[in-house]
mmCIF file of C-alpha atoms in Angstrom:
data_model
loop_
_atom_site.group_PDB
_atom_site.id
_atom_site.type_symbol
_atom_site.label_atom_id
_atom_site.label_comp_id
_atom_site.label_asym_id
_atom_site.label_seq_id
_atom_site.Cartn_x
_atom_site.Cartn_y
_atom_site.Cartn_z
ATOM 1 C CA MET V 1 11.469 18.265 -28.599
ATOM 2 C CA ASP V 2 10.977 21.596 -26.918
ATOM 3 C CA THR V 3 10.307 22.547 -23.895
ATOM 4 C CA GLY V 4 6.631 23.623 -24.920
ATOM 5 C CA THR V 5 6.505 26.630 -23.469
ATOM 6 C CA GLN V 6 3.456 27.899 -25.844
ATOM 7 C CA ASP V 7 1.432 24.606 -24.371
ATOM 8 C CA PRO V 8 -0.391 25.824 -21.475
ATOM 9 C CA VAL V 9 -0.231 22.132 -20.148
ATOM 10 C CA VAL V 10 3.552 21.828 -19.959
ATOM 11 C CA ALA V 11 3.406 25.267 -18.664
ATOM 12 C CA ALA V 12 1.201 23.741 -15.796
ATOM 13 C CA LEU V 13 3.624 20.801 -15.484
ATOM 14 C CA SER V 14 6.502 22.459 -14.909
ATOM 15 C CA ARG V 15 5.836 24.874 -12.288
ATOM 16 C CA LEU V 16 4.528 21.206 -10.777
ATOM 17 C CA VAL V 17 7.212 19.766 -11.297
ATOM 18 C CA ALA V 18 11.013 20.679 -10.055
ATOM 19 C CA ALA V 19 13.302 19.875 -13.205
ATOM 20 C CA GLY V 20 10.608 20.802 -15.886
ATOM 21 C CA VAL V 21 8.886 18.612 -18.301
ATOM 22 C CA ILE V 22 9.132 18.178 -22.073
ATOM 23 C CA ARG V 23 6.628 18.109 -25.093
ATOM 24 C CA HIS V 24 7.386 15.556 -27.605
ATOM 25 C CA GLU V 25 5.271 14.670 -30.665
ATOM 26 C CA LEU V 26 5.571 11.084 -32.560
ATOM 27 C CA THR V 27 4.243 11.455 -36.443
ATOM 28 C CA ARG V 28 1.548 8.657 -37.667
ATOM 29 C CA GLU V 29 -0.321 7.841 -40.600
ATOM 30 C CA SER V 30 -0.885 10.673 -42.783
ATOM 31 C CA GLY V 31 1.639 13.322 -40.713
ATOM 32 C CA ARG V 32 -0.968 12.868 -37.775
ATOM 33 C CA ARG V 33 1.035 13.927 -34.278
ATOM 34 C CA LEU V 34 0.717 12.199 -31.326
ATOM 35 C CA ARG V 35 1.559 14.655 -28.408
ATOM 36 C CA TRP V 36 3.641 13.611 -25.006
ATOM 37 C CA VAL V 37 4.894 15.369 -21.988
ATOM 38 C CA GLU V 38 8.082 13.627 -20.141
ATOM 39 C CA ALA V 39 9.208 14.606 -16.609
ATOM 40 C CA GLY V 40 12.481 12.616 -14.742
ATOM 41 C CA GLY V 41 15.224 11.040 -16.566
ATOM 42 C CA ALA V 42 16.612 8.360 -14.316
ATOM 43 C CA GLY V 43 15.303 4.634 -14.987
ATOM 44 C CA PRO V 44 12.435 2.642 -16.992
ATOM 45 C CA PRO V 45 10.121 4.522 -18.215
ATOM 46 C CA VAL V 46 6.375 5.098 -17.054
ATOM 47 C CA VAL V 47 3.787 5.453 -19.592
ATOM 48 C CA LEU V 48 0.212 6.852 -17.815
ATOM 49 C CA ILE V 49 -2.613 5.902 -19.472
ATOM 50 C CA SER V 50 -5.760 8.134 -18.863
ATOM 51 C CA GLY V 51 -9.615 7.035 -18.987
ATOM 52 C CA ALA V 52 -12.165 7.415 -21.307
ATOM 53 C CA GLY V 53 -12.216 11.113 -22.480
ATOM 54 C CA GLU V 54 -9.536 12.006 -20.564
ATOM 55 C CA VAL V 55 -6.053 13.617 -20.861
ATOM 56 C CA GLY V 56 -2.121 13.775 -19.665
ATOM 57 C CA LEU V 57 -3.204 16.509 -17.757
ATOM 58 C CA ASP V 58 -4.799 14.028 -15.762
ATOM 59 C CA TRP V 59 -2.158 12.514 -13.916
ATOM 60 C CA ALA V 60 -0.766 16.316 -12.279
ATOM 61 C CA VAL V 61 -1.095 14.743 -8.787
ATOM 62 C CA VAL V 62 1.235 11.334 -8.599
ATOM 63 C CA LEU V 63 3.325 12.782 -11.543
ATOM 64 C CA PRO V 64 5.656 15.018 -9.637
ATOM 65 C CA THR V 65 6.419 12.443 -7.091
ATOM 66 C CA LEU V 66 7.149 9.197 -9.877
ATOM 67 C CA ALA V 67 9.760 11.945 -11.934
ATOM 68 C CA GLU V 68 11.703 11.951 -8.707
ATOM 69 C CA ARG V 69 12.416 8.456 -9.226
ATOM 70 C CA SER V 70 11.786 7.613 -12.855
ATOM 71 C CA ARG V 71 11.436 8.731 -16.144
ATOM 72 C CA VAL V 72 7.655 9.398 -16.794
ATOM 73 C CA ILE V 73 5.390 10.116 -19.777
ATOM 74 C CA ALA V 74 2.052 10.881 -20.152
ATOM 75 C CA TYR V 75 0.083 11.713 -23.501
ATOM 76 C CA ASP V 76 -3.134 12.955 -25.249
ATOM 77 C CA ARG V 77 -4.820 10.167 -27.355
ATOM 78 C CA ALA V 78 -6.056 10.652 -31.261
ATOM 79 C CA GLY V 79 -8.362 13.693 -30.710
ATOM 80 C CA LEU V 80 -7.802 14.759 -27.003
ATOM 81 C CA GLY V 81 -5.661 17.565 -25.998
ATOM 82 C CA ALA V 82 -3.038 18.559 -28.224
ATOM 83 C CA SER V 83 -3.151 15.587 -30.300
ATOM 84 C CA ALA V 84 -4.223 15.009 -33.868
ATOM 85 C CA PRO V 85 -7.313 13.247 -34.530
ATOM 86 C CA VAL V 86 -7.768 9.853 -35.823
ATOM 87 C CA SER V 87 -9.641 9.422 -39.312
ATOM 88 C CA ARG V 88 -11.576 6.462 -37.550
ATOM 89 C CA LEU V 89 -11.251 5.786 -33.906
ATOM 90 C CA THR V 90 -11.246 2.312 -32.524
ATOM 91 C CA LEU V 91 -10.480 0.199 -30.064
ATOM 92 C CA ASP V 92 -7.568 -1.389 -32.374
ATOM 93 C CA SER V 93 -6.430 2.598 -33.608
ATOM 94 C CA GLN V 94 -5.947 3.000 -29.818
ATOM 95 C CA VAL V 95 -3.558 0.413 -29.546
ATOM 96 C CA ARG V 96 -1.925 0.739 -32.563
ATOM 97 C CA ASP V 97 -0.931 4.782 -31.039
ATOM 98 C CA LEU V 98 0.393 3.074 -27.323
ATOM 99 C CA VAL V 99 2.192 0.448 -28.927
ATOM 100 C CA ALA V 100 3.834 3.075 -31.536
ATOM 101 C CA LEU V 101 4.951 5.198 -28.600
ATOM 102 C CA LEU V 102 5.978 2.362 -26.898
ATOM 103 C CA ASP V 103 8.495 1.652 -29.667
ATOM 104 C CA ASP V 104 9.696 4.907 -29.573
ATOM 105 C CA ILE V 105 10.496 5.515 -26.081
ATOM 106 C CA GLY V 106 11.550 1.954 -25.373
ATOM 107 C CA PRO V 107 10.317 -0.969 -22.924
ATOM 108 C CA ALA V 108 8.154 0.623 -20.384
ATOM 109 C CA VAL V 109 5.684 0.089 -16.960
ATOM 110 C CA LEU V 110 2.720 0.654 -18.217
ATOM 111 C CA VAL V 111 -0.088 2.535 -15.873
ATOM 112 C CA GLY V 112 -3.944 2.742 -17.081
ATOM 113 C CA HIS V 113 -6.652 4.308 -15.124
ATOM 114 C CA SER V 114 -10.123 2.514 -15.791
ATOM 115 C CA TRP V 115 -10.273 2.439 -19.996
ATOM 116 C CA GLY V 116 -6.323 3.656 -19.807
ATOM 117 C CA GLY V 117 -6.104 0.264 -17.573
ATOM 118 C CA LEU V 118 -8.029 -2.157 -20.278
ATOM 119 C CA LEU V 119 -5.163 -0.386 -23.106
ATOM 120 C CA ALA V 120 -2.721 -0.957 -21.320
ATOM 121 C CA GLU V 121 -3.345 -4.113 -20.888
ATOM 122 C CA LEU V 122 -4.234 -4.916 -24.619
ATOM 123 C CA ALA V 123 -1.099 -3.551 -25.637
ATOM 124 C CA ALA V 124 1.153 -5.866 -22.937
ATOM 125 C CA LEU V 125 -0.917 -8.983 -24.651
ATOM 126 C CA ALA V 126 0.201 -7.244 -28.103
ATOM 127 C CA ARG V 127 3.795 -5.897 -27.329
ATOM 128 C CA PRO V 128 4.987 -7.701 -24.207
ATOM 129 C CA ASP V 129 8.756 -7.028 -25.716
ATOM 130 C CA ARG V 130 7.791 -3.971 -24.640
ATOM 131 C CA THR V 131 6.137 -4.106 -21.649
ATOM 132 C CA ARG V 132 8.076 -4.389 -18.236
ATOM 133 C CA GLY V 133 5.199 -4.168 -16.013
ATOM 134 C CA LEU V 134 1.814 -3.080 -15.248
ATOM 135 C CA VAL V 135 -0.154 -1.222 -12.573
ATOM 136 C CA LEU V 136 -4.118 -1.206 -13.269
ATOM 137 C CA VAL V 137 -5.764 1.503 -11.483
ATOM 138 C CA ASP V 138 -9.642 0.853 -11.137
ATOM 139 C CA PRO V 139 -9.264 -0.855 -15.070
ATOM 140 C CA PHE V 140 -12.227 -0.893 -16.917
ATOM 141 C CA HIS V 141 -13.245 -4.602 -17.334
ATOM 142 C CA GLU V 142 -15.794 -5.290 -20.787
ATOM 143 C CA ASP V 143 -17.860 -7.610 -18.520
ATOM 144 C CA THR V 144 -18.821 -5.124 -15.943
ATOM 145 C CA THR V 145 -21.344 -4.054 -18.365
ATOM 146 C CA ALA V 146 -23.978 -6.279 -18.028
ATOM 147 C CA GLU V 147 -24.054 -5.605 -14.269
ATOM 148 C CA VAL V 148 -24.243 -1.736 -14.700
ATOM 149 C CA PRO V 149 -28.221 -0.583 -13.366
ATOM 150 C CA LEU V 150 -30.228 0.308 -17.001
ATOM 151 C CA ALA V 151 -31.241 3.442 -15.134
ATOM 152 C CA LEU V 152 -27.633 4.707 -14.872
ATOM 153 C CA ARG V 153 -26.470 3.389 -18.528
ATOM 154 C CA VAL V 154 -29.865 5.059 -19.799
ATOM 155 C CA ALA V 155 -28.474 8.089 -17.898
ATOM 156 C CA SER V 156 -24.879 7.719 -19.213
ATOM 157 C CA SER V 157 -26.331 7.868 -22.906
ATOM 158 C CA ILE V 158 -28.116 10.868 -22.479
ATOM 159 C CA VAL V 159 -25.152 12.676 -21.049
ATOM 160 C CA LEU V 160 -22.932 11.650 -23.732
ATOM 161 C CA THR V 161 -25.229 11.795 -26.718
ATOM 162 C CA ALA V 162 -26.061 15.961 -25.604
ATOM 163 C CA LEU V 163 -21.536 16.714 -25.020
ATOM 164 C CA PRO V 164 -21.665 18.047 -27.572
ATOM 165 C CA LEU V 165 -24.666 19.995 -27.652
ATOM 166 C CA LEU V 166 -23.733 21.103 -24.195
ATOM 167 C CA LYS V 167 -20.126 22.204 -25.998
ATOM 168 C CA ALA V 168 -21.908 24.061 -28.427
ATOM 169 C CA ILE V 169 -23.967 26.754 -25.709
ATOM 170 C CA GLY V 170 -21.121 26.847 -23.525
ATOM 171 C CA LEU V 171 -22.297 24.366 -20.573
ATOM 172 C CA PHE V 172 -19.658 22.570 -21.353
ATOM 173 C CA ASN V 173 -17.039 24.868 -20.260
ATOM 174 C CA ARG V 174 -18.278 25.650 -17.224
ATOM 175 C CA VAL V 175 -18.355 21.750 -16.030
ATOM 176 C CA ALA V 176 -14.984 21.441 -17.477
ATOM 177 C CA ALA V 177 -13.269 24.523 -15.693
ATOM 178 C CA ASN V 178 -14.757 23.569 -12.336
ATOM 179 C CA MET V 179 -13.182 19.726 -12.691
ATOM 180 C CA GLY V 180 -10.282 21.402 -13.854
ATOM 181 C CA ARG V 181 -10.387 23.820 -10.541
ATOM 182 C CA GLU V 182 -10.760 20.493 -8.552
ATOM 183 C CA LEU V 183 -7.708 18.962 -10.080
ATOM 184 C CA ALA V 184 -6.033 21.783 -9.512
ATOM 185 C CA ARG V 185 -6.710 21.910 -5.831
ATOM 186 C CA ARG V 186 -4.729 18.677 -5.794
ATOM 187 C CA CYS V 187 -2.218 19.172 -7.311
ATOM 188 C CA THR V 188 -1.236 22.296 -4.795
ATOM 189 C CA ASP V 189 -1.688 24.923 -2.660
ATOM 190 C CA ASP V 190 -1.058 28.043 -4.927
ATOM 191 C CA PRO V 191 -2.600 30.170 -6.437
ATOM 192 C CA MET V 192 -0.672 30.679 -9.503
ATOM 193 C CA THR V 193 -0.439 27.167 -10.413
ATOM 194 C CA GLN V 194 -3.878 26.151 -9.469
ATOM 195 C CA ALA V 195 -4.598 28.658 -12.361
ATOM 196 C CA LEU V 196 -2.253 27.207 -15.054
ATOM 197 C CA VAL V 197 -3.525 24.107 -14.341
ATOM 198 C CA THR V 198 -7.256 24.539 -14.064
ATOM 199 C CA GLN V 199 -6.345 27.040 -17.694
ATOM 200 C CA ALA V 200 -4.629 23.664 -19.208
ATOM 201 C CA TYR V 201 -7.061 21.815 -18.467
ATOM 202 C CA LEU V 202 -9.690 23.847 -20.379
ATOM 203 C CA ALA V 203 -7.503 24.009 -22.954
ATOM 204 C CA SER V 204 -7.382 20.442 -23.297
ATOM 205 C CA TYR V 205 -11.034 20.386 -24.459
ATOM 206 C CA ALA V 206 -10.928 23.999 -26.110
ATOM 207 C CA THR V 207 -12.837 22.270 -29.088
ATOM 208 C CA TYR V 208 -15.503 20.813 -30.882
ATOM 209 C CA ALA V 209 -13.599 17.695 -31.983
ATOM 210 C CA GLN V 210 -12.197 17.015 -28.960
ATOM 211 C CA VAL V 211 -15.417 16.842 -26.635
ATOM 212 C CA VAL V 212 -17.402 14.770 -29.652
ATOM 213 C CA THR V 213 -13.771 12.500 -29.340
ATOM 214 C CA ILE V 214 -15.146 12.153 -25.469
ATOM 215 C CA ARG V 215 -18.399 11.291 -26.585
ATOM 216 C CA THR V 216 -16.641 8.511 -29.090
ATOM 217 C CA GLU V 217 -14.580 6.769 -26.538
ATOM 218 C CA ASN V 218 -17.134 6.218 -23.997
ATOM 219 C CA ARG V 219 -18.953 4.363 -26.728
ATOM 220 C CA LEU V 220 -16.096 2.539 -27.459
ATOM 221 C CA ALA V 221 -16.505 0.716 -24.294
ATOM 222 C CA ASN V 222 -20.250 -0.760 -25.410
ATOM 223 C CA ALA V 223 -18.945 -2.107 -28.066
ATOM 224 C CA CYS V 224 -15.822 -4.297 -27.525
ATOM 225 C CA THR V 225 -16.471 -6.817 -25.267
ATOM 226 C CA ARG V 226 -16.214 -9.656 -28.654
ATOM 227 C CA GLN V 227 -12.893 -7.880 -29.413
ATOM 228 C CA VAL V 228 -11.119 -7.890 -26.166
ATOM 229 C CA ARG V 229 -12.249 -11.262 -25.252
ATOM 230 C CA ALA V 230 -10.774 -12.893 -28.750
ATOM 231 C CA ALA V 231 -7.507 -10.778 -27.507
ATOM 232 C CA ARG V 232 -7.263 -12.671 -24.230
ATOM 233 C CA ALA V 233 -7.803 -15.867 -25.563
ATOM 234 C CA THR V 234 -5.213 -15.961 -28.726
ATOM 235 C CA SER V 235 -2.849 -13.986 -26.288
ATOM 236 C CA ALA V 236 0.386 -14.866 -24.427
ATOM 237 C CA VAL V 237 0.298 -13.096 -21.017
ATOM 238 C CA PRO V 238 3.640 -11.323 -19.938
ATOM 239 C CA ASP V 239 5.631 -12.603 -17.274
ATOM 240 C CA VAL V 240 6.052 -9.355 -15.868
ATOM 241 C CA PRO V 241 5.625 -7.344 -12.478
ATOM 242 C CA MET V 242 1.681 -6.377 -12.398
ATOM 243 C CA ARG V 243 -0.417 -4.864 -9.785
ATOM 244 C CA LEU V 244 -4.174 -4.204 -10.038
ATOM 245 C CA LEU V 245 -5.776 -1.174 -7.815
ATOM 246 C CA THR V 246 -9.917 -1.113 -7.171
ATOM 247 C CA ALA V 247 -11.590 1.496 -5.528
ATOM 248 C CA THR V 248 -14.326 0.815 -2.819
ATOM 249 C CA ARG V 249 -16.734 3.922 -3.182
ATOM 250 C CA GLY V 250 -19.087 5.114 -5.827
ATOM 251 C CA LYS V 251 -20.791 1.774 -7.493
ATOM 252 C CA PRO V 252 -23.396 0.149 -6.744
ATOM 253 C CA ALA V 253 -23.012 -2.578 -4.753
ATOM 254 C CA ALA V 254 -23.759 -5.654 -7.453
ATOM 255 C CA LEU V 255 -20.821 -3.567 -9.681
ATOM 256 C CA GLN V 256 -18.576 -2.673 -7.093
ATOM 257 C CA GLN V 257 -18.645 -7.056 -6.345
ATOM 258 C CA ARG V 258 -18.570 -7.326 -10.008
ATOM 259 C CA SER V 259 -15.640 -4.860 -10.142
ATOM 260 C CA ARG V 260 -13.663 -6.889 -7.226
ATOM 261 C CA ASP V 261 -14.154 -10.438 -9.160
ATOM 262 C CA LEU V 262 -13.073 -9.241 -12.220
ATOM 263 C CA ALA V 263 -9.915 -7.940 -10.476
ATOM 264 C CA GLU V 264 -9.197 -11.190 -9.137
ATOM 265 C CA GLN V 265 -9.490 -12.778 -11.921
ATOM 266 C CA THR V 266 -7.568 -10.544 -14.217
ATOM 267 C CA ALA V 267 -4.121 -10.352 -11.314
ATOM 268 C CA ALA V 268 -5.036 -14.304 -11.155
ATOM 269 C CA ARG V 269 -4.198 -14.318 -14.979
ATOM 270 C CA PHE V 270 -0.191 -12.307 -14.376
ATOM 271 C CA GLN V 271 2.123 -15.205 -12.552
ATOM 272 C CA ARG V 272 3.177 -11.907 -10.381
ATOM 273 C CA GLY V 273 0.164 -10.239 -10.490
ATOM 274 C CA ALA V 274 -1.249 -8.359 -7.201
ATOM 275 C CA HIS V 275 -4.745 -7.262 -6.414
ATOM 276 C CA VAL V 276 -5.057 -4.076 -4.477
ATOM 277 C CA VAL V 277 -8.001 -3.050 -2.688
ATOM 278 C CA VAL V 278 -7.739 0.609 -2.127
ATOM 279 C CA PRO V 279 -9.639 1.492 0.899
ATOM 280 C CA ASP V 280 -11.514 4.956 1.116
ATOM 281 C CA SER V 281 -11.691 6.274 -2.700
ATOM 282 C CA GLY V 282 -13.577 6.471 -5.787
ATOM 283 C CA HIS V 283 -12.892 5.264 -9.263
ATOM 284 C CA TYR V 284 -10.449 8.557 -9.408
ATOM 285 C CA ILE V 285 -7.632 6.281 -6.753
ATOM 286 C CA HIS V 286 -4.813 8.931 -8.470
ATOM 287 C CA LYS V 287 -6.290 12.049 -7.552
ATOM 288 C CA GLU V 288 -7.955 10.872 -4.198
ATOM 289 C CA GLN V 289 -5.986 8.471 -2.507
ATOM 290 C CA PRO V 290 -2.363 8.948 -5.225
ATOM 291 C CA ALA V 291 -0.166 7.613 -2.531
ATOM 292 C CA ALA V 292 -1.355 4.040 -3.484
ATOM 293 C CA VAL V 293 -0.895 4.774 -7.044
ATOM 294 C CA VAL V 294 2.793 5.772 -6.003
ATOM 295 C CA ASP V 295 3.382 3.021 -4.357
ATOM 296 C CA ALA V 296 1.894 0.814 -6.354
ATOM 297 C CA VAL V 297 3.931 1.593 -9.501
ATOM 298 C CA LEU V 298 7.787 2.132 -7.432
ATOM 299 C CA ALA V 299 6.675 -1.905 -6.610
ATOM 300 C CA VAL V 300 6.814 -2.354 -9.771
ATOM 301 C CA LEU V 301 9.755 -0.458 -11.061
ATOM 302 C CA ALA V 302 11.612 -2.062 -8.141
ATOM 303 C CA GLU V 303 11.371 -5.852 -9.511
ATOM 304 C CA ALA V 304 11.088 -4.342 -13.162
ATOM 305 C CA ASP V 305 14.809 -3.241 -12.164
ATOM 306 C CA ARG V 306 15.622 -6.406 -10.268
ATOM 307 C CA GLU V 307 16.178 -8.149 -13.773
ATOM 308 C CA THR V 308 17.727 -5.668 -15.728
ATOM 309 C CA PRO V 309 20.682 -7.327 -16.286
#
């Protein structure tokens, strides 16, 4: 472990977290490195799992508050941020990486957004012994794909196909800079810290290969239905506290209703599951309504703590 003095993500997060942030690396097959950062220290680990194509820094709005109450870990999946790419990126490889992280740090509360929510659920099904609780933040569900309007699917496919070209000609960096500045604005009013967060965001997508990984991850969502259904059908649901948060804005009406219905079904599968609809929030609840995410995590932590012998 180290303080990551040359790591722009550690530098940015350390400005937001009073006690600082530590960088770690987990060695995986063929010596590839999976980078994760840690803040806080007391209480069971809380692992933050970002959406498709996104990095650990994406949790910068809620991480400092959670670090006041527990040990918080955010990692970059293979091929994104400071984590080395895997030879073949698959749903299985992503779940295996997450389980390997849990094996290293011990049983944890898993907090996943969007695609990360699905990964959290699959890791919990695969290793209930390493799962103390779940918070799924507007999670991806494989059965929502059919409800996405055709025009939106076509537009999304075009954008994903074009991402590497946009990176090659420099347009991607402009978009990433705007997204980094927006994330920084939500984190702090301090101009120096905002600049560090923006720089860290850009550093997370500095290479052509990282941008290709964004496309690959997003395409996994369109090809995972059969595999995820099989995992759900053959795995026992762990008896852990669980909260599922859904957004109220940003989706076509049919997709919004379908998402809520699937959220209810998912929460009902857990004996201690609860579905919470978050008012006035789009898909990125942890940025737009961070208090709702913090409250859900603290509730799950409190319940998990009561079960500790």
